[in-house]
Each structure stands twice: as structure tokens, then as C-alpha cells.
C-alpha atoms as a PDB file:
ATOM      1  CA  UNK A   1     -18.309  83.638  13.199  1.00  0.00           C
ATOM      2  CA  UNK A   2     -19.067  85.657  16.112  1.00  0.00           C
ATOM      3  CA  UNK A   3     -21.602  85.124  18.529  1.00  0.00           C
ATOM      4  CA  UNK A   4     -24.756  87.367  18.716  1.00  0.00           C
ATOM      5  CA  UNK A   5     -23.529  88.104  22.500  1.00  0.00           C
ATOM      6  CA  UNK A   6     -20.294  89.658  21.401  1.00  0.00           C
ATOM      7  CA  UNK A   7     -19.965  93.503  21.075  1.00  0.00           C
ATOM      8  CA  UNK A   8     -17.942  96.224  20.134  1.00  0.00           C
ATOM      9  CA  UNK A   9     -18.148  99.225  21.951  1.00  0.00           C
ATOM     10  CA  UNK A  10     -19.443 102.631  21.180  1.00  0.00           C
ATOM     11  CA  UNK A  11     -16.425 104.567  21.502  1.00  0.00           C
ATOM     12  CA  UNK A  12     -14.445 101.991  19.217  1.00  0.00           C
ATOM     13  CA  UNK A  13     -16.715 102.340  16.359  1.00  0.00           C
ATOM     14  CA  UNK A  14     -15.812 105.800  17.071  1.00  0.00           C
ATOM     15  CA  UNK A  15     -12.514 105.463  16.596  1.00  0.00           C
ATOM     16  CA  UNK A  16     -13.052 103.818  12.890  1.00  0.00           C
ATOM     17  CA  UNK A  17     -15.356 106.568  11.848  1.00  0.00           C
ATOM     18  CA  UNK A  18     -12.412 108.707  12.866  1.00  0.00           C
ATOM     19  CA  UNK A  19     -10.290 106.367  10.168  1.00  0.00           C
ATOM     20  CA  UNK A  20     -12.869 107.145   7.523  1.00  0.00           C
ATOM     21  CA  UNK A  21     -12.446 110.980   8.090  1.00  0.00           C
ATOM     22  CA  UNK A  22     -13.005 112.843   4.581  1.00  0.00           C
ATOM     23  CA  UNK A  23     -14.257 109.774   3.138  1.00  0.00           C
ATOM     24  CA  UNK A  24     -18.008 109.250   4.647  1.00  0.00           C
ATOM     25  CA  UNK A  25     -20.063 110.058   1.700  1.00  0.00           C
ATOM     26  CA  UNK A  26     -23.345 109.377   0.743  1.00  0.00           C
ATOM     27  CA  UNK A  27     -21.930 106.098  -0.984  1.00  0.00           C
ATOM     28  CA  UNK A  28     -19.877 104.736   2.286  1.00  0.00           C
ATOM     29  CA  UNK A  29     -22.702 105.467   4.246  1.00  0.00           C
ATOM     30  CA  UNK A  30     -25.047 103.500   2.470  1.00  0.00           C
ATOM     31  CA  UNK A  31     -23.114 100.429   2.659  1.00  0.00           C
ATOM     32  CA  UNK A  32     -22.449 101.249   6.281  1.00  0.00           C
ATOM     33  CA  UNK A  33     -26.059 101.394   6.935  1.00  0.00           C
ATOM     34  CA  UNK A  34     -26.636  98.452   5.336  1.00  0.00           C
ATOM     35  CA  UNK A  35     -24.110  96.304   7.641  1.00  0.00           C
ATOM     36  CA  UNK A  36     -26.296  98.094  10.492  1.00  0.00           C
ATOM     37  CA  UNK A  37     -23.757 100.633  11.202  1.00  0.00           C
ATOM     38  CA  UNK A  38     -25.984 104.289  10.392  1.00  0.00           C
ATOM     39  CA  UNK A  39     -23.323 106.886  10.813  1.00  0.00           C
ATOM     40  CA  UNK A  40     -25.767 109.516  10.678  1.00  0.00           C
ATOM     41  CA  UNK A  41     -27.493 108.820  14.452  1.00  0.00           C
ATOM     42  CA  UNK A  42     -25.891 109.506  17.318  1.00  0.00           C
ATOM     43  CA  UNK A  43     -23.393 106.287  18.158  1.00  0.00           C
ATOM     44  CA  UNK A  44     -25.086 103.285  20.028  1.00  0.00           C
ATOM     45  CA  UNK A  45     -23.140 102.278  23.062  1.00  0.00           C
ATOM     46  CA  UNK A  46     -22.599  98.992  21.582  1.00  0.00           C
ATOM     47  CA  UNK A  47     -22.590  97.164  18.477  1.00  0.00           C
ATOM     48  CA  UNK A  48     -22.539  93.294  17.674  1.00  0.00           C
ATOM     49  CA  UNK A  49     -19.400  92.093  16.866  1.00  0.00           C
ATOM     50  CA  UNK A  50     -21.128  90.985  13.104  1.00  0.00           C
ATOM     51  CA  UNK A  51     -21.686  94.430  12.565  1.00  0.00           C
ATOM     52  CA  UNK A  52     -18.043  95.553  13.433  1.00  0.00           C
ATOM     53  CA  UNK A  53     -16.143  92.912  11.151  1.00  0.00           C
ATOM     54  CA  UNK A  54     -18.457  94.091   8.388  1.00  0.00           C
ATOM     55  CA  UNK A  55     -17.605  97.615   8.907  1.00  0.00           C
ATOM     56  CA  UNK A  56     -14.113  96.877   8.614  1.00  0.00           C
ATOM     57  CA  UNK A  57     -14.354  95.128   5.650  1.00  0.00           C
ATOM     58  CA  UNK A  58     -16.222  97.798   4.263  1.00  0.00           C
ATOM     59  CA  UNK A  59     -13.779 100.765   5.764  1.00  0.00           C
ATOM     60  CA  UNK A  60     -10.787  98.604   3.884  1.00  0.00           C
ATOM     61  CA  UNK A  61     -12.086  98.085   0.902  1.00  0.00           C
ATOM     62  CA  UNK A  62     -12.985 101.770   0.857  1.00  0.00           C
ATOM     63  CA  UNK A  63      -9.819 103.281   1.850  1.00  0.00           C
ATOM     64  CA  UNK A  64      -7.609 100.878  -0.173  1.00  0.00           C
ATOM     65  CA  UNK A  65      -9.467  99.834  -3.169  1.00  0.00           C
ATOM     66  CA  UNK A  66      -6.914  97.434  -4.961  1.00  0.00           C
ATOM     67  CA  UNK A  67      -5.158  96.251  -1.998  1.00  0.00           C
ATOM     68  CA  UNK A  68      -4.585  92.845  -0.840  1.00  0.00           C
ATOM     69  CA  UNK A  69      -7.180  92.728   2.164  1.00  0.00           C
ATOM     70  CA  UNK A  70      -4.825  91.424   4.264  1.00  0.00           C
ATOM     71  CA  UNK A  71      -2.620  94.278   3.741  1.00  0.00           C
ATOM     72  CA  UNK A  72      -5.868  96.653   3.422  1.00  0.00           C
ATOM     73  CA  UNK A  73      -6.693  95.587   7.200  1.00  0.00           C
ATOM     74  CA  UNK A  74      -3.231  96.723   8.624  1.00  0.00           C
ATOM     75  CA  UNK A  75      -3.427  99.618   7.314  1.00  0.00           C
ATOM     76  CA  UNK A  76      -6.465 100.585   8.539  1.00  0.00           C
ATOM     77  CA  UNK A  77      -5.405  99.117  11.711  1.00  0.00           C
ATOM     78  CA  UNK A  78      -3.061 102.205  11.184  1.00  0.00           C
ATOM     79  CA  UNK A  79      -5.752 104.982  10.588  1.00  0.00           C
ATOM     80  CA  UNK A  80      -7.488 103.392  13.478  1.00  0.00           C
ATOM     81  CA  UNK A  81      -5.394 104.090  15.853  1.00  0.00           C
ATOM     82  CA  UNK A  82      -4.934 107.684  14.898  1.00  0.00           C
ATOM     83  CA  UNK A  83      -8.367 108.325  14.888  1.00  0.00           C
ATOM     84  CA  UNK A  84      -8.766 106.425  18.093  1.00  0.00           C
ATOM     85  CA  UNK A  85      -6.457 108.522  19.884  1.00  0.00           C
ATOM     86  CA  UNK A  86      -8.389 110.974  18.895  1.00  0.00           C
ATOM     87  CA  UNK A  87     -11.797 109.877  21.157  1.00  0.00           C
ATOM     88  CA  UNK A  88     -12.129 110.425  24.811  1.00  0.00           C
ATOM     89  CA  UNK A  89     -10.961 107.794  25.727  1.00  0.00           C
ATOM     90  CA  UNK A  90      -7.944 107.094  23.118  1.00  0.00           C
ATOM     91  CA  UNK A  91      -6.557 110.608  24.297  1.00  0.00           C
ATOM     92  CA  UNK A  92      -6.040 109.249  27.754  1.00  0.00           C
ATOM     93  CA  UNK A  93      -4.450 106.038  26.771  1.00  0.00           C
ATOM     94  CA  UNK A  94      -2.328 107.498  24.381  1.00  0.00           C
ATOM     95  CA  UNK A  95      -0.881 109.898  27.172  1.00  0.00           C
ATOM     96  CA  UNK A  96      -0.964 106.727  29.357  1.00  0.00           C
ATOM     97  CA  UNK A  97       1.374 104.812  26.448  1.00  0.00           C
ATOM     98  CA  UNK A  98       3.917 107.650  26.460  1.00  0.00           C
ATOM     99  CA  UNK A  99       4.597 107.261  29.757  1.00  0.00           C
ATOM    100  CA  UNK A 100       4.919 103.715  30.029  1.00  0.00           C
ATOM    101  CA  UNK A 101       7.327 102.848  27.682  1.00  0.00           C
ATOM    102  CA  UNK A 102       6.641  99.650  24.808  1.00  0.00           C
ATOM    103  CA  UNK A 103       7.396  96.707  27.677  1.00  0.00           C
ATOM    104  CA  UNK A 104       4.797  98.332  30.193  1.00  0.00           C
ATOM    105  CA  UNK A 105       2.530  99.076  27.548  1.00  0.00           C
ATOM    106  CA  UNK A 106       2.169  95.918  25.871  1.00  0.00           C
ATOM    107  CA  UNK A 107       1.912  94.173  29.669  1.00  0.00           C
ATOM    108  CA  UNK A 108      -1.016  96.178  29.634  1.00  0.00           C
ATOM    109  CA  UNK A 109      -2.257  94.826  26.012  1.00  0.00           C
ATOM    110  CA  UNK A 110      -4.961  92.985  27.579  1.00  0.00           C
ATOM    111  CA  UNK A 111      -6.710  95.342  29.366  1.00  0.00           C
ATOM    112  CA  UNK A 112      -6.108  98.094  26.931  1.00  0.00           C
ATOM    113  CA  UNK A 113      -7.887  95.983  24.057  1.00  0.00           C
ATOM    114  CA  UNK A 114     -10.639  94.500  25.946  1.00  0.00           C
ATOM    115  CA  UNK A 115     -11.973  97.951  27.195  1.00  0.00           C
ATOM    116  CA  UNK A 116     -13.070  98.314  23.317  1.00  0.00           C
ATOM    117  CA  UNK A 117     -15.645  95.173  23.263  1.00  0.00           C
ATOM    118  CA  UNK A 118     -16.864  92.562  26.038  1.00  0.00           C
ATOM    119  CA  UNK A 119     -15.634  89.472  24.098  1.00  0.00           C
ATOM    120  CA  UNK A 120     -11.772  90.285  23.261  1.00  0.00           C
ATOM    121  CA  UNK A 121      -9.140  88.326  25.556  1.00  0.00           C
ATOM    122  CA  UNK A 122      -5.596  88.678  25.648  1.00  0.00           C
ATOM    123  CA  UNK A 123      -2.932  86.782  26.698  1.00  0.00           C
ATOM    124  CA  UNK A 124       0.632  88.553  26.879  1.00  0.00           C
ATOM    125  CA  UNK A 125       3.967  86.245  27.355  1.00  0.00           C
ATOM    126  CA  UNK A 126       7.003  88.204  27.415  1.00  0.00           C
ATOM    127  CA  UNK A 127       9.780  85.734  25.779  1.00  0.00           C
ATOM    128  CA  UNK A 128      13.046  88.668  26.412  1.00  0.00           C
ATOM    129  CA  UNK A 129      13.139  92.205  27.284  1.00  0.00           C
ATOM    130  CA  UNK A 130      12.125  93.192  23.746  1.00  0.00           C
ATOM    131  CA  UNK A 131      10.307  89.885  22.188  1.00  0.00           C
ATOM    132  CA  UNK A 132       6.844  89.697  23.063  1.00  0.00           C
ATOM    133  CA  UNK A 133       3.909  87.109  21.750  1.00  0.00           C
ATOM    134  CA  UNK A 134       0.498  88.554  22.251  1.00  0.00           C
ATOM    135  CA  UNK A 135      -2.354  85.524  22.142  1.00  0.00           C
ATOM    136  CA  UNK A 136      -5.840  87.309  21.297  1.00  0.00           C
ATOM    137  CA  UNK A 137      -8.943  84.441  21.380  1.00  0.00           C
ATOM    138  CA  UNK A 138     -10.772  86.605  18.638  1.00  0.00           C
ATOM    139  CA  UNK A 139      -8.563  87.756  15.582  1.00  0.00           C
ATOM    140  CA  UNK A 140     -11.471  89.365  13.405  1.00  0.00           C
ATOM    141  CA  UNK A 141     -11.901  88.221  10.115  1.00  0.00           C
ATOM    142  CA  UNK A 142      -8.447  89.525   8.566  1.00  0.00           C
ATOM    143  CA  UNK A 143      -6.307  89.363  12.167  1.00  0.00           C
ATOM    144  CA  UNK A 144      -3.738  92.338  10.538  1.00  0.00           C
ATOM    145  CA  UNK A 145      -6.323  94.846  11.968  1.00  0.00           C
ATOM    146  CA  UNK A 146      -5.708  94.190  15.671  1.00  0.00           C
ATOM    147  CA  UNK A 147      -1.981  93.160  14.825  1.00  0.00           C
ATOM    148  CA  UNK A 148      -1.647  96.830  13.418  1.00  0.00           C
ATOM    149  CA  UNK A 149      -3.350  98.205  16.464  1.00  0.00           C
ATOM    150  CA  UNK A 150      -0.892  96.328  18.984  1.00  0.00           C
ATOM    151  CA  UNK A 151       1.709  97.505  16.426  1.00  0.00           C
ATOM    152  CA  UNK A 152       0.763 101.232  16.495  1.00  0.00           C
ATOM    153  CA  UNK A 153      -0.514 101.583  19.766  1.00  0.00           C
ATOM    154  CA  UNK A 154       3.114 100.620  20.626  1.00  0.00           C
ATOM    155  CA  UNK A 155       4.757 102.947  18.311  1.00  0.00           C
ATOM    156  CA  UNK A 156       2.876 105.466  20.447  1.00  0.00           C
ATOM    157  CA  UNK A 157       5.391 104.853  23.209  1.00  0.00           C
ATOM    158  CA  UNK A 158       8.119 106.285  21.087  1.00  0.00           C
ATOM    159  CA  UNK A 159       9.842 102.918  20.350  1.00  0.00           C
ATOM    160  CA  UNK A 160      12.358 102.321  17.512  1.00  0.00           C
ATOM    161  CA  UNK A 161      12.781  99.392  15.504  1.00  0.00           C
ATOM    162  CA  UNK A 162       9.304  97.483  16.190  1.00  0.00           C
ATOM    163  CA  UNK A 163       8.249  94.576  14.038  1.00  0.00           C
ATOM    164  CA  UNK A 164       4.696  93.248  14.802  1.00  0.00           C
ATOM    165  CA  UNK A 165       3.791  89.863  12.566  1.00  0.00           C
ATOM    166  CA  UNK A 166       0.907  87.638  12.328  1.00  0.00           C
ATOM    167  CA  UNK A 167       2.644  84.771  14.145  1.00  0.00           C
ATOM    168  CA  UNK A 168      -0.666  82.097  13.410  1.00  0.00           C
ATOM    169  CA  UNK A 169      -3.947  82.060  13.376  1.00  0.00           C
ATOM    170  CA  UNK A 170      -6.422  79.173  14.834  1.00  0.00           C
ATOM    171  CA  UNK A 171     -10.034  79.396  14.066  1.00  0.00           C
ATOM    172  CA  UNK A 172     -10.821  82.543  15.655  1.00  0.00           C
ATOM    173  CA  UNK A 173      -7.871  83.101  17.919  1.00  0.00           C
ATOM    174  CA  UNK A 174      -4.728  84.746  16.858  1.00  0.00           C
ATOM    175  CA  UNK A 175      -1.226  85.088  17.802  1.00  0.00           C
ATOM    176  CA  UNK A 176       1.239  88.000  16.703  1.00  0.00           C
ATOM    177  CA  UNK A 177       5.107  88.446  17.757  1.00  0.00           C
ATOM    178  CA  UNK A 178       6.214  91.864  18.479  1.00  0.00           C
ATOM    179  CA  UNK A 179       9.960  92.920  19.014  1.00  0.00           C
ATOM    180  CA  UNK A 180      11.853  95.729  18.679  1.00  0.00           C
END
């Protein structure tokens, strides 16, 4: 369970709302509002992680009904990356990723993911030229969401043959393996 001093920044939440584009009708808005995210108001500078985790769950259920939650979170992560790249912060990141290439982009993952919250700590370990292990202190309720962010963020570099898997989970921490 996240603690009350953990916050996800507004530009990250904006990426999620862009991922939900076309689905933000009254029923979904009401569910998000009940979870603590009022999408009819200007976004706050930051939201508690607990609200973020609930919003991810609601978003995945809304977009991918009947899909197992692990797969729904992966698909939501893919949509989140696309949505985030439409934000001001995301546009700048997208341009940088294209220039860096996959290895250098992955080596910057700690900075890129940390810019979305005040609590996410990432360690990137290079195992070989095209083989990386990424450890995060907070994989979220479903670590597939962050796995998808790592995967589709790296895909933005133009890399071919990328695979990303959740390698392990220990408490709130998660470890991912990224190869191409």
C-alpha cells in the first residue's frame, strides 16, 4: 500500500486522461471522481499515489472490460505512453528518445520515470549490449503498467524486436527484463 507522502504529478495524470480520450463520459467521470480524481476541474499539481492506483484500475477496467487485469494494465500502459507523448513534457521526452536510441534511453529510464512522481526510484542494470534489467521500488498495484511504459517508451526510439517482461515482484518492488 502506498503511503500518504507519495504523489504522482499532474502532467502524469494528464497522460492518463489522454489515454482515456473518447471514453470520458459521465459514468467514467463519476467513477474517477469517487476515486478522488475530478476530471472536470483543472488538474492539481500532484495527486496521492493511492488515487493514481485507483484511477489506473478504473481506466483499465473501462478500456478493456473482460480482459485479465494484468493484460489490461499492459494495454493501458501502451495507451498512456501515447497520451503522455501528447503532453508538453511528453513531446519533449519523445523527441529526446528518438535521438538517444534504445540503450541510452533505457539508461535514462530512472530520470524519465522519476519525473512523473516523487517516490519512484529506478535502477537500470546493463547485462549486455541489448539486454537490460530495470528495478523499480514501486511497481504499482499491477507492475505490467510500468513494464508497458518502459517497453513503449523504448519503442519510441525506433528499436526493432523489443521484448519487455515482468521478471519478478517483491512487495511493492518490481523487476523488468528488456531485450532486443
